[in-house]
């Protein structure tokens, strides 16, 4: 389901529904928070563009739990629960972007990124060289009851970019290189740009370790990786809730998603 509206259109919705139809799966877009929906009439409910959960996470997770009680929710509710708060990065035990989880005792880094643990689309995220500014933003997030994440700004995002690897039912489909979202001097369109790329073997290896650390059904997974200054790969984010899937970048990607759904049903 979706939070689709005229203002924020999910442009992957129609291609996905068409691919499902071709695979014999009748689907339709439904708002997750529509109180008039009887979820039990569906064989499955697939979470897609629920971008508005960020401000309503408790409501969204309660909905997920209730819906999972009456139909097959994909991805499953416990996965959504864990994945919508980036503190999961601490628990994976795999290489991730170095993160300081408090407004106190910030490390000395040339440049900082400060973001909330519950976010999407780089919302409430700042980039600054000023340690006091970084501290103040982390403190403001803390004061608002949110968990701050303070990271070094990794300028590799501007050179090699961030690599997103897409997996459907744990099978690799395709990967894209995404432009840096916090780099200066770019238009918004540039920020959203992505190009198909063949991921380096060390990126594939880390992505598969990350997925292996998550038990349960994964209809879709996007593993966002970046390189640290020493060249080693690190996890920026594991997107198991509402990732954009870059389906139009790769022939057959929507069909592979339909195939994965068929397998799980
Ligand atoms: N430490 C960092 N160094 C460089 N760029 C970053 C860093 N953290 C985030 N960004 C940029 O901001 C974007 C959004 O951050 P991310 O952690 O993926 O959160 P979300 O996508 O949930 O908002 C990333 O895709 C990346 O382009
Ligand atoms: Mg992200």
Short mmCIF file of N, CA, C and O in Angstrom, two decimals, residues 115-242:
data_model
loop_
_atom_site.label_atom_id
_atom_site.label_comp_id
_atom_site.label_asym_id
_atom_site.label_seq_id
_atom_site.Cartn_x
_atom_site.Cartn_y
_atom_site.Cartn_z
N UNK A 115 21.74 13.64 11.81
CA UNK A 115 20.40 13.24 11.35
C UNK A 115 19.66 12.49 12.45
O UNK A 115 20.29 11.96 13.36
N UNK A 116 18.34 12.45 12.37
CA UNK A 116 17.57 11.67 13.34
C UNK A 116 17.56 10.19 12.96
O UNK A 116 17.65 9.85 11.78
N UNK A 117 17.44 9.31 13.97
CA UNK A 117 17.43 7.87 13.71
C UNK A 117 16.17 7.44 12.97
O UNK A 117 16.17 6.42 12.29
N UNK A 118 15.09 8.21 13.12
CA UNK A 118 13.87 7.92 12.36
C UNK A 118 13.72 9.03 11.32
O UNK A 118 13.45 10.18 11.66
N UNK A 119 13.95 8.66 10.07
CA UNK A 119 13.87 9.67 9.00
C UNK A 119 13.79 8.97 7.66
O UNK A 119 13.96 7.76 7.55
N UNK A 120 13.52 9.75 6.64
CA UNK A 120 13.57 9.26 5.26
C UNK A 120 13.80 10.47 4.38
O UNK A 120 13.43 11.60 4.75
N UNK A 121 14.43 10.24 3.25
CA UNK A 121 14.64 11.34 2.30
C UNK A 121 15.47 12.48 2.87
O UNK A 121 15.29 13.63 2.51
N UNK A 122 16.42 12.14 3.75
CA UNK A 122 17.34 13.13 4.35
C UNK A 122 16.60 14.25 5.08
O UNK A 122 17.09 15.37 5.18
N UNK A 123 15.44 13.94 5.63
CA UNK A 123 14.70 14.97 6.38
C UNK A 123 15.39 15.27 7.70
O UNK A 123 15.90 14.38 8.37
N UNK A 124 15.38 16.55 8.10
CA UNK A 124 15.99 17.00 9.36
C UNK A 124 17.46 16.61 9.46
O UNK A 124 17.98 16.37 10.55
N UNK A 125 18.10 16.51 8.30
CA UNK A 125 19.51 16.12 8.23
C UNK A 125 20.34 17.34 7.84
O UNK A 125 19.98 18.06 6.91
N UNK A 126 21.43 17.59 8.57
CA UNK A 126 22.29 18.71 8.21
C UNK A 126 23.72 18.24 7.97
O UNK A 126 24.14 17.19 8.45
N UNK A 127 24.45 19.05 7.23
CA UNK A 127 25.87 18.83 6.99
C UNK A 127 26.58 20.11 7.40
O UNK A 127 26.18 21.19 6.97
N UNK A 128 27.61 20.01 8.23
CA UNK A 128 28.29 21.23 8.69
C UNK A 128 29.74 20.93 9.07
O UNK A 128 30.06 19.82 9.51
N UNK A 129 30.62 21.93 8.90
CA UNK A 129 32.00 21.80 9.38
C UNK A 129 32.11 22.32 10.82
O UNK A 129 33.14 22.15 11.46
N UNK A 130 31.05 22.95 11.31
CA UNK A 130 31.08 23.61 12.62
C UNK A 130 30.60 22.66 13.72
O UNK A 130 29.43 22.29 13.77
N UNK A 131 31.53 22.29 14.58
CA UNK A 131 31.21 21.32 15.63
C UNK A 131 30.08 21.82 16.53
O UNK A 131 29.21 21.03 16.96
N UNK A 132 30.05 23.13 16.80
CA UNK A 132 29.00 23.69 17.67
C UNK A 132 27.62 23.58 17.00
O UNK A 132 26.61 23.32 17.66
N UNK A 133 27.61 23.78 15.70
CA UNK A 133 26.34 23.67 14.95
C UNK A 133 25.87 22.21 14.96
O UNK A 133 24.68 21.92 15.16
N UNK A 134 26.81 21.31 14.77
CA UNK A 134 26.47 19.88 14.80
C UNK A 134 25.91 19.50 16.17
O UNK A 134 24.88 18.83 16.28
N UNK A 135 26.59 19.99 17.21
CA UNK A 135 26.15 19.70 18.58
C UNK A 135 24.74 20.23 18.84
O UNK A 135 23.88 19.56 19.40
N UNK A 136 24.51 21.47 18.37
CA UNK A 136 23.20 22.11 18.60
C UNK A 136 22.08 21.33 17.90
O UNK A 136 21.00 21.15 18.46
N UNK A 137 22.35 20.87 16.69
CA UNK A 137 21.30 20.11 15.98
C UNK A 137 21.05 18.77 16.68
O UNK A 137 19.89 18.36 16.86
N UNK A 138 22.12 18.12 17.11
CA UNK A 138 21.97 16.85 17.83
C UNK A 138 21.19 17.07 19.13
O UNK A 138 20.34 16.26 19.51
N UNK A 139 21.47 18.21 19.80
CA UNK A 139 20.76 18.51 21.05
C UNK A 139 19.28 18.81 20.77
O UNK A 139 18.40 18.37 21.51
N UNK A 140 19.02 19.53 19.68
CA UNK A 140 17.62 19.86 19.33
C UNK A 140 16.84 18.57 19.04
O UNK A 140 15.68 18.44 19.46
N UNK A 141 17.47 17.63 18.36
CA UNK A 141 16.80 16.35 18.09
C UNK A 141 16.54 15.62 19.41
O UNK A 141 15.44 15.10 19.64
N UNK A 142 17.54 15.63 20.30
CA UNK A 142 17.38 14.98 21.60
C UNK A 142 16.24 15.61 22.39
O UNK A 142 15.40 14.92 22.96
N UNK A 143 16.21 16.95 22.38
CA UNK A 143 15.16 17.68 23.12
C UNK A 143 13.77 17.37 22.57
O UNK A 143 12.78 17.43 23.29
N UNK A 144 13.71 17.04 21.28
CA UNK A 144 12.42 16.70 20.67
C UNK A 144 12.08 15.21 20.88
O UNK A 144 11.14 14.70 20.28
N UNK A 145 12.88 14.54 21.70
CA UNK A 145 12.60 13.14 22.00
C UNK A 145 13.09 12.19 20.93
O UNK A 145 12.66 11.02 20.88
N UNK A 146 13.97 12.66 20.07
CA UNK A 146 14.46 11.82 18.98
C UNK A 146 15.90 11.38 19.26
O UNK A 146 16.58 11.97 20.10
N UNK A 147 16.34 10.33 18.59
CA UNK A 147 17.71 9.85 18.77
C UNK A 147 18.58 10.48 17.69
O UNK A 147 18.33 10.28 16.50
N UNK A 148 19.62 11.25 18.07
CA UNK A 148 20.47 11.86 17.06
C UNK A 148 21.55 10.88 16.57
O UNK A 148 22.01 10.04 17.33
N UNK A 149 21.92 11.03 15.32
CA UNK A 149 23.05 10.29 14.77
C UNK A 149 24.04 11.33 14.24
O UNK A 149 23.70 12.12 13.36
N UNK A 150 25.24 11.31 14.78
CA UNK A 150 26.29 12.23 14.33
C UNK A 150 27.34 11.39 13.61
O UNK A 150 27.85 10.43 14.17
N UNK A 151 27.61 11.76 12.37
CA UNK A 151 28.55 10.98 11.55
C UNK A 151 29.56 11.92 10.91
O UNK A 151 29.29 13.10 10.70
N UNK A 152 30.74 11.38 10.54
CA UNK A 152 31.64 12.18 9.71
C UNK A 152 31.01 12.30 8.33
O UNK A 152 30.38 11.34 7.86
N UNK A 153 31.14 13.46 7.71
CA UNK A 153 30.69 13.57 6.31
C UNK A 153 31.65 12.77 5.45
O UNK A 153 32.86 13.00 5.47
N UNK A 154 31.12 11.82 4.71
CA UNK A 154 31.96 10.95 3.88
C UNK A 154 31.96 11.49 2.46
O UNK A 154 30.96 11.38 1.75
N UNK A 155 33.08 12.07 2.05
CA UNK A 155 33.06 12.73 0.74
C UNK A 155 33.15 11.74 -0.42
O UNK A 155 32.99 12.13 -1.56
N UNK A 156 33.35 10.46 -0.09
CA UNK A 156 33.27 9.45 -1.14
C UNK A 156 31.90 9.46 -1.82
O UNK A 156 31.76 8.98 -2.94
N UNK A 157 30.88 9.98 -1.13
CA UNK A 157 29.55 10.02 -1.77
C UNK A 157 29.59 10.88 -3.02
O UNK A 157 28.78 10.73 -3.91
N UNK A 158 30.56 11.84 -3.07
CA UNK A 158 30.62 12.71 -4.24
C UNK A 158 31.43 12.09 -5.36
O UNK A 158 31.19 12.34 -6.54
N UNK A 159 32.44 11.29 -5.02
CA UNK A 159 33.27 10.66 -6.05
C UNK A 159 32.57 9.41 -6.59
O UNK A 159 32.01 9.41 -7.68
N UNK A 160 32.57 8.36 -5.81
CA UNK A 160 32.01 7.09 -6.28
C UNK A 160 30.50 7.03 -6.08
O UNK A 160 29.80 6.26 -6.72
N UNK A 161 29.99 7.85 -5.18
CA UNK A 161 28.56 7.83 -4.91
C UNK A 161 28.19 6.73 -3.94
O UNK A 161 29.03 5.99 -3.44
N UNK A 162 26.92 6.67 -3.69
CA UNK A 162 26.37 5.64 -2.80
C UNK A 162 25.86 4.55 -3.73
O UNK A 162 25.27 4.84 -4.76
N UNK A 163 26.09 3.30 -3.37
CA UNK A 163 25.61 2.20 -4.20
C UNK A 163 24.43 1.54 -3.50
O UNK A 163 24.52 1.17 -2.33
N UNK A 164 23.33 1.42 -4.23
CA UNK A 164 22.15 0.75 -3.69
C UNK A 164 21.96 -0.57 -4.42
O UNK A 164 21.83 -0.59 -5.64
N UNK A 165 21.95 -1.65 -3.66
CA UNK A 165 21.76 -2.98 -4.24
C UNK A 165 20.34 -3.45 -3.94
O UNK A 165 19.91 -3.41 -2.78
N UNK A 166 19.63 -3.87 -4.99
CA UNK A 166 18.24 -4.26 -4.86
C UNK A 166 18.10 -5.78 -4.89
O UNK A 166 18.63 -6.42 -5.81
N UNK A 167 17.41 -6.31 -3.89
CA UNK A 167 17.17 -7.75 -3.80
C UNK A 167 15.68 -7.99 -3.67
O UNK A 167 15.00 -7.32 -2.88
N UNK A 168 15.16 -8.94 -4.43
CA UNK A 168 13.75 -9.32 -4.34
C UNK A 168 13.68 -10.77 -3.89
O UNK A 168 14.27 -11.65 -4.54
N UNK A 169 13.00 -11.02 -2.79
CA UNK A 169 13.02 -12.33 -2.13
C UNK A 169 14.46 -12.83 -2.01
O UNK A 169 14.76 -13.99 -2.32
N UNK A 170 15.33 -11.92 -1.60
CA UNK A 170 16.75 -12.21 -1.31
C UNK A 170 17.58 -12.53 -2.55
O UNK A 170 18.74 -12.93 -2.42
N UNK A 171 17.00 -12.41 -3.74
CA UNK A 171 17.77 -12.64 -4.97
C UNK A 171 18.17 -11.28 -5.55
O UNK A 171 17.32 -10.39 -5.68
N UNK A 172 19.44 -11.13 -5.90
CA UNK A 172 19.92 -9.86 -6.45
C UNK A 172 19.20 -9.55 -7.75
O UNK A 172 19.08 -10.40 -8.62
N UNK A 173 18.71 -8.31 -7.89
CA UNK A 173 18.08 -7.88 -9.13
C UNK A 173 18.97 -6.90 -9.88
O UNK A 173 19.34 -7.14 -11.03
N UNK A 174 19.33 -5.79 -9.25
CA UNK A 174 20.15 -4.79 -9.92
C UNK A 174 20.72 -3.83 -8.88
O UNK A 174 20.36 -3.90 -7.70
N UNK A 175 21.62 -2.98 -9.33
CA UNK A 175 22.21 -2.00 -8.42
C UNK A 175 22.32 -0.67 -9.13
O UNK A 175 22.47 -0.62 -10.36
N UNK A 176 22.21 0.41 -8.36
CA UNK A 176 22.39 1.74 -8.94
C UNK A 176 23.39 2.53 -8.11
O UNK A 176 23.57 2.30 -6.91
N UNK A 177 24.05 3.43 -8.77
CA UNK A 177 24.88 4.41 -8.10
C UNK A 177 24.03 5.66 -7.92
O UNK A 177 23.45 6.17 -8.87
N UNK A 178 23.92 6.15 -6.69
CA UNK A 178 23.09 7.32 -6.42
C UNK A 178 23.95 8.53 -6.14
O UNK A 178 24.97 8.43 -5.47
N UNK A 179 23.50 9.66 -6.62
CA UNK A 179 24.22 10.91 -6.37
C UNK A 179 24.14 11.31 -4.91
O UNK A 179 23.15 11.01 -4.23
N UNK A 180 25.17 12.01 -4.44
CA UNK A 180 25.20 12.50 -3.07
C UNK A 180 24.03 13.45 -2.83
O UNK A 180 23.80 14.36 -3.61
N UNK A 181 23.29 13.22 -1.74
CA UNK A 181 22.13 14.07 -1.45
C UNK A 181 22.52 15.35 -0.73
O UNK A 181 21.78 16.33 -0.76
N UNK A 182 23.64 15.32 -0.03
CA UNK A 182 24.00 16.49 0.79
C UNK A 182 25.12 17.30 0.17
O UNK A 182 25.68 18.19 0.80
N UNK A 183 25.50 16.99 -1.09
CA UNK A 183 26.55 17.76 -1.75
C UNK A 183 26.00 19.12 -2.17
O UNK A 183 24.84 19.24 -2.53
N UNK A 184 26.86 20.13 -2.11
CA UNK A 184 26.40 21.47 -2.49
C UNK A 184 26.38 21.63 -4.00
O UNK A 184 26.84 20.77 -4.74
N UNK A 185 25.80 22.74 -4.45
CA UNK A 185 25.89 23.12 -5.86
C UNK A 185 25.17 22.20 -6.82
O UNK A 185 25.51 22.13 -7.99
N UNK A 186 24.20 21.47 -6.33
CA UNK A 186 23.46 20.59 -7.22
C UNK A 186 21.99 20.99 -7.23
O UNK A 186 21.50 21.57 -6.27
N UNK A 187 21.32 20.65 -8.29
CA UNK A 187 19.88 20.85 -8.29
C UNK A 187 19.23 19.66 -7.59
O UNK A 187 19.87 18.61 -7.41
N UNK A 188 17.99 19.82 -7.25
CA UNK A 188 17.25 18.73 -6.61
C UNK A 188 17.19 17.53 -7.53
O UNK A 188 17.31 16.38 -7.10
N UNK A 189 17.05 17.80 -8.84
CA UNK A 189 16.96 16.70 -9.81
C UNK A 189 18.25 15.88 -9.80
O UNK A 189 18.22 14.65 -9.82
N UNK A 190 19.40 16.57 -9.72
CA UNK A 190 20.68 15.86 -9.65
C UNK A 190 20.73 14.97 -8.42
O UNK A 190 21.22 13.86 -8.45
N UNK A 191 20.21 15.52 -7.30
CA UNK A 191 20.26 14.78 -6.05
C UNK A 191 19.52 13.45 -6.15
O UNK A 191 19.90 12.48 -5.53
N UNK A 192 18.48 13.43 -6.94
CA UNK A 192 17.69 12.21 -7.06
C UNK A 192 18.23 11.27 -8.13
O UNK A 192 17.72 10.18 -8.30
N UNK A 193 19.26 11.68 -8.86
CA UNK A 193 19.72 10.90 -10.00
C UNK A 193 20.38 9.61 -9.58
O UNK A 193 21.05 9.53 -8.56
N UNK A 194 20.22 8.61 -10.41
CA UNK A 194 20.86 7.34 -10.15
C UNK A 194 21.15 6.67 -11.49
O UNK A 194 20.40 6.84 -12.44
N UNK A 195 22.27 5.96 -11.55
CA UNK A 195 22.62 5.24 -12.78
C UNK A 195 22.85 3.78 -12.45
O UNK A 195 23.42 3.45 -11.41
N UNK A 196 22.45 2.93 -13.38
CA UNK A 196 22.68 1.50 -13.22
C UNK A 196 24.18 1.26 -13.10
O UNK A 196 24.96 1.89 -13.81
N UNK A 197 24.57 0.39 -12.19
CA UNK A 197 25.99 0.05 -12.11
C UNK A 197 26.16 -1.39 -11.66
O UNK A 197 25.32 -1.93 -10.96
N UNK A 198 27.27 -1.98 -12.10
CA UNK A 198 27.60 -3.31 -11.63
C UNK A 198 28.37 -3.14 -10.33
O UNK A 198 29.41 -2.49 -10.32
N UNK A 199 27.87 -3.68 -9.22
CA UNK A 199 28.54 -3.44 -7.95
C UNK A 199 29.85 -4.22 -7.84
O UNK A 199 29.94 -5.35 -8.31
N UNK A 200 30.86 -3.60 -7.23
CA UNK A 200 32.14 -4.27 -7.00
C UNK A 200 31.90 -5.47 -6.08
O UNK A 200 31.00 -5.45 -5.25
N UNK A 201 32.73 -6.52 -6.22
CA UNK A 201 32.52 -7.74 -5.42
C UNK A 201 32.51 -7.50 -3.92
O UNK A 201 31.73 -8.14 -3.20
N UNK A 202 33.32 -6.54 -3.44
CA UNK A 202 33.32 -6.34 -1.97
C UNK A 202 32.01 -5.69 -1.50
O UNK A 202 31.58 -5.90 -0.37
N UNK A 203 31.35 -4.94 -2.39
CA UNK A 203 30.05 -4.36 -2.03
C UNK A 203 28.99 -5.46 -1.98
O UNK A 203 28.16 -5.51 -1.06
N UNK A 204 29.03 -6.35 -2.97
CA UNK A 204 28.06 -7.47 -3.00
C UNK A 204 28.24 -8.32 -1.75
O UNK A 204 27.26 -8.71 -1.09
N UNK A 205 29.50 -8.56 -1.39
CA UNK A 205 29.78 -9.40 -0.23
C UNK A 205 29.19 -8.79 1.05
O UNK A 205 28.53 -9.49 1.84
N UNK A 206 29.38 -7.47 1.23
CA UNK A 206 28.84 -6.83 2.43
C UNK A 206 27.30 -6.82 2.38
O UNK A 206 26.64 -7.13 3.38
N UNK A 207 26.73 -6.52 1.22
CA UNK A 207 25.27 -6.47 1.11
C UNK A 207 24.68 -7.82 1.51
O UNK A 207 23.66 -7.89 2.22
N UNK A 208 25.33 -8.91 1.08
CA UNK A 208 24.76 -10.23 1.38
C UNK A 208 24.91 -10.59 2.85
O UNK A 208 24.04 -11.24 3.43
N UNK A 209 25.99 -10.12 3.46
CA UNK A 209 26.14 -10.33 4.92
C UNK A 209 25.05 -9.56 5.67
O UNK A 209 24.50 -10.05 6.66
N UNK A 210 24.77 -8.35 5.21
CA UNK A 210 23.74 -7.54 5.87
C UNK A 210 22.40 -8.26 5.79
O UNK A 210 21.69 -8.40 6.79
N UNK A 211 22.06 -8.76 4.60
CA UNK A 211 20.76 -9.44 4.45
C UNK A 211 20.71 -10.73 5.27
O UNK A 211 19.68 -11.06 5.85
N UNK A 212 21.85 -11.43 5.32
CA UNK A 212 21.88 -12.68 6.07
C UNK A 212 21.64 -12.43 7.56
O UNK A 212 21.20 -13.33 8.28
N UNK A 213 21.91 -11.20 8.01
CA UNK A 213 21.73 -10.88 9.43
C UNK A 213 20.26 -10.57 9.77
O UNK A 213 19.92 -10.37 10.93
N UNK A 214 19.40 -10.51 8.75
CA UNK A 214 17.98 -10.20 8.98
C UNK A 214 17.14 -11.44 8.71
O UNK A 214 17.03 -11.87 7.57
N UNK A 215 16.55 -12.03 9.75
CA UNK A 215 15.72 -13.21 9.52
C UNK A 215 14.33 -12.80 9.00
O UNK A 215 13.88 -11.69 9.26
N UNK A 216 13.72 -13.70 8.26
CA UNK A 216 12.34 -13.46 7.83
C UNK A 216 12.21 -13.24 6.34
O UNK A 216 13.19 -13.15 5.61
N UNK A 217 10.95 -13.14 5.90
CA UNK A 217 10.67 -12.93 4.48
C UNK A 217 11.02 -11.50 4.10
O UNK A 217 10.62 -10.55 4.77
N UNK A 218 11.72 -11.36 2.99
CA UNK A 218 12.04 -10.03 2.48
C UNK A 218 11.61 -9.97 1.03
O UNK A 218 12.34 -10.43 0.14
N UNK A 219 10.41 -9.44 0.79
CA UNK A 219 9.98 -9.30 -0.60
C UNK A 219 10.93 -8.36 -1.34
O UNK A 219 11.36 -8.65 -2.45
N UNK A 220 11.26 -7.26 -0.69
CA UNK A 220 12.18 -6.28 -1.30
C UNK A 220 13.18 -5.84 -0.24
O UNK A 220 12.86 -5.79 0.96
N UNK A 221 14.39 -5.57 -0.68
CA UNK A 221 15.41 -5.04 0.21
C UNK A 221 16.34 -4.17 -0.61
O UNK A 221 16.69 -4.52 -1.74
N UNK A 222 16.67 -3.02 -0.05
CA UNK A 222 17.68 -2.17 -0.71
C UNK A 222 18.80 -1.92 0.29
O UNK A 222 18.55 -1.43 1.39
N UNK A 223 20.00 -2.31 -0.10
CA UNK A 223 21.15 -2.13 0.77
C UNK A 223 21.97 -0.95 0.24
O UNK A 223 22.48 -1.01 -0.88
N UNK A 224 22.03 0.12 1.02
CA UNK A 224 22.73 1.34 0.60
C UNK A 224 24.14 1.35 1.20
O UNK A 224 24.30 1.43 2.42
N UNK A 225 25.14 1.26 0.33
CA UNK A 225 26.53 1.17 0.80
C UNK A 225 27.35 2.35 0.31
O UNK A 225 27.04 2.97 -0.70
N UNK A 226 28.41 2.60 1.04
CA UNK A 226 29.31 3.71 0.73
C UNK A 226 30.71 3.24 1.09
O UNK A 226 30.86 2.28 1.83
N UNK A 227 31.72 3.92 0.55
CA UNK A 227 33.08 3.57 0.95
C UNK A 227 33.61 4.58 1.98
O UNK A 227 33.41 5.78 1.84
N UNK A 228 34.29 4.05 3.00
CA UNK A 228 34.94 4.89 3.99
C UNK A 228 36.23 5.44 3.38
O UNK A 228 36.68 4.97 2.33
N UNK A 229 36.86 6.44 4.03
CA UNK A 229 38.09 7.01 3.46
C UNK A 229 39.17 5.96 3.18
O UNK A 229 39.96 6.13 2.26
N UNK A 230 39.21 4.87 3.94
CA UNK A 230 40.22 3.84 3.66
C UNK A 230 39.81 2.90 2.53
O UNK A 230 40.52 1.95 2.21
N UNK A 231 38.66 3.18 1.90
CA UNK A 231 38.23 2.39 0.74
C UNK A 231 37.35 1.21 1.08
O UNK A 231 36.76 0.59 0.19
N UNK A 232 37.23 0.89 2.37
CA UNK A 232 36.42 -0.28 2.72
C UNK A 232 34.93 0.09 2.69
O UNK A 232 34.55 1.22 2.98
N UNK A 233 34.09 -0.88 2.30
CA UNK A 233 32.66 -0.59 2.22
C UNK A 233 31.99 -0.55 3.59
O UNK A 233 32.42 -1.24 4.52
N UNK A 234 30.97 0.28 3.70
CA UNK A 234 30.22 0.40 4.96
C UNK A 234 28.75 0.60 4.63
O UNK A 234 28.39 1.17 3.60
N UNK A 235 27.91 0.13 5.57
CA UNK A 235 26.47 0.27 5.40
C UNK A 235 26.04 1.69 5.80
O UNK A 235 26.34 2.16 6.89
N UNK A 236 25.35 2.37 4.89
CA UNK A 236 24.75 3.68 5.20
C UNK A 236 23.34 3.46 5.72
O UNK A 236 22.93 4.04 6.71
N UNK A 237 22.61 2.59 5.06
CA UNK A 237 21.23 2.36 5.44
C UNK A 237 20.76 1.05 4.82
O UNK A 237 21.15 0.72 3.69
N UNK A 238 19.93 0.33 5.55
CA UNK A 238 19.27 -0.85 5.01
C UNK A 238 17.80 -0.51 4.88
O UNK A 238 17.14 -0.21 5.88
N UNK A 239 17.31 -0.49 3.67
CA UNK A 239 15.94 -0.03 3.42
C UNK A 239 15.02 -1.23 3.24
O UNK A 239 15.01 -1.85 2.18
N UNK A 240 14.24 -1.53 4.27
CA UNK A 240 13.32 -2.67 4.19
C UNK A 240 11.88 -2.22 4.35
O UNK A 240 10.98 -3.05 4.46
N UNK A 241 11.66 -0.90 4.40
CA UNK A 241 10.31 -0.41 4.65
C UNK A 241 9.69 0.17 3.38
O UNK A 241 8.73 -0.40 2.86
N UNK A 242 10.24 1.30 2.90
CA UNK A 242 9.61 1.97 1.76
C UNK A 242 10.65 2.42 0.73
O UNK A 242 10.61 3.55 0.29
#
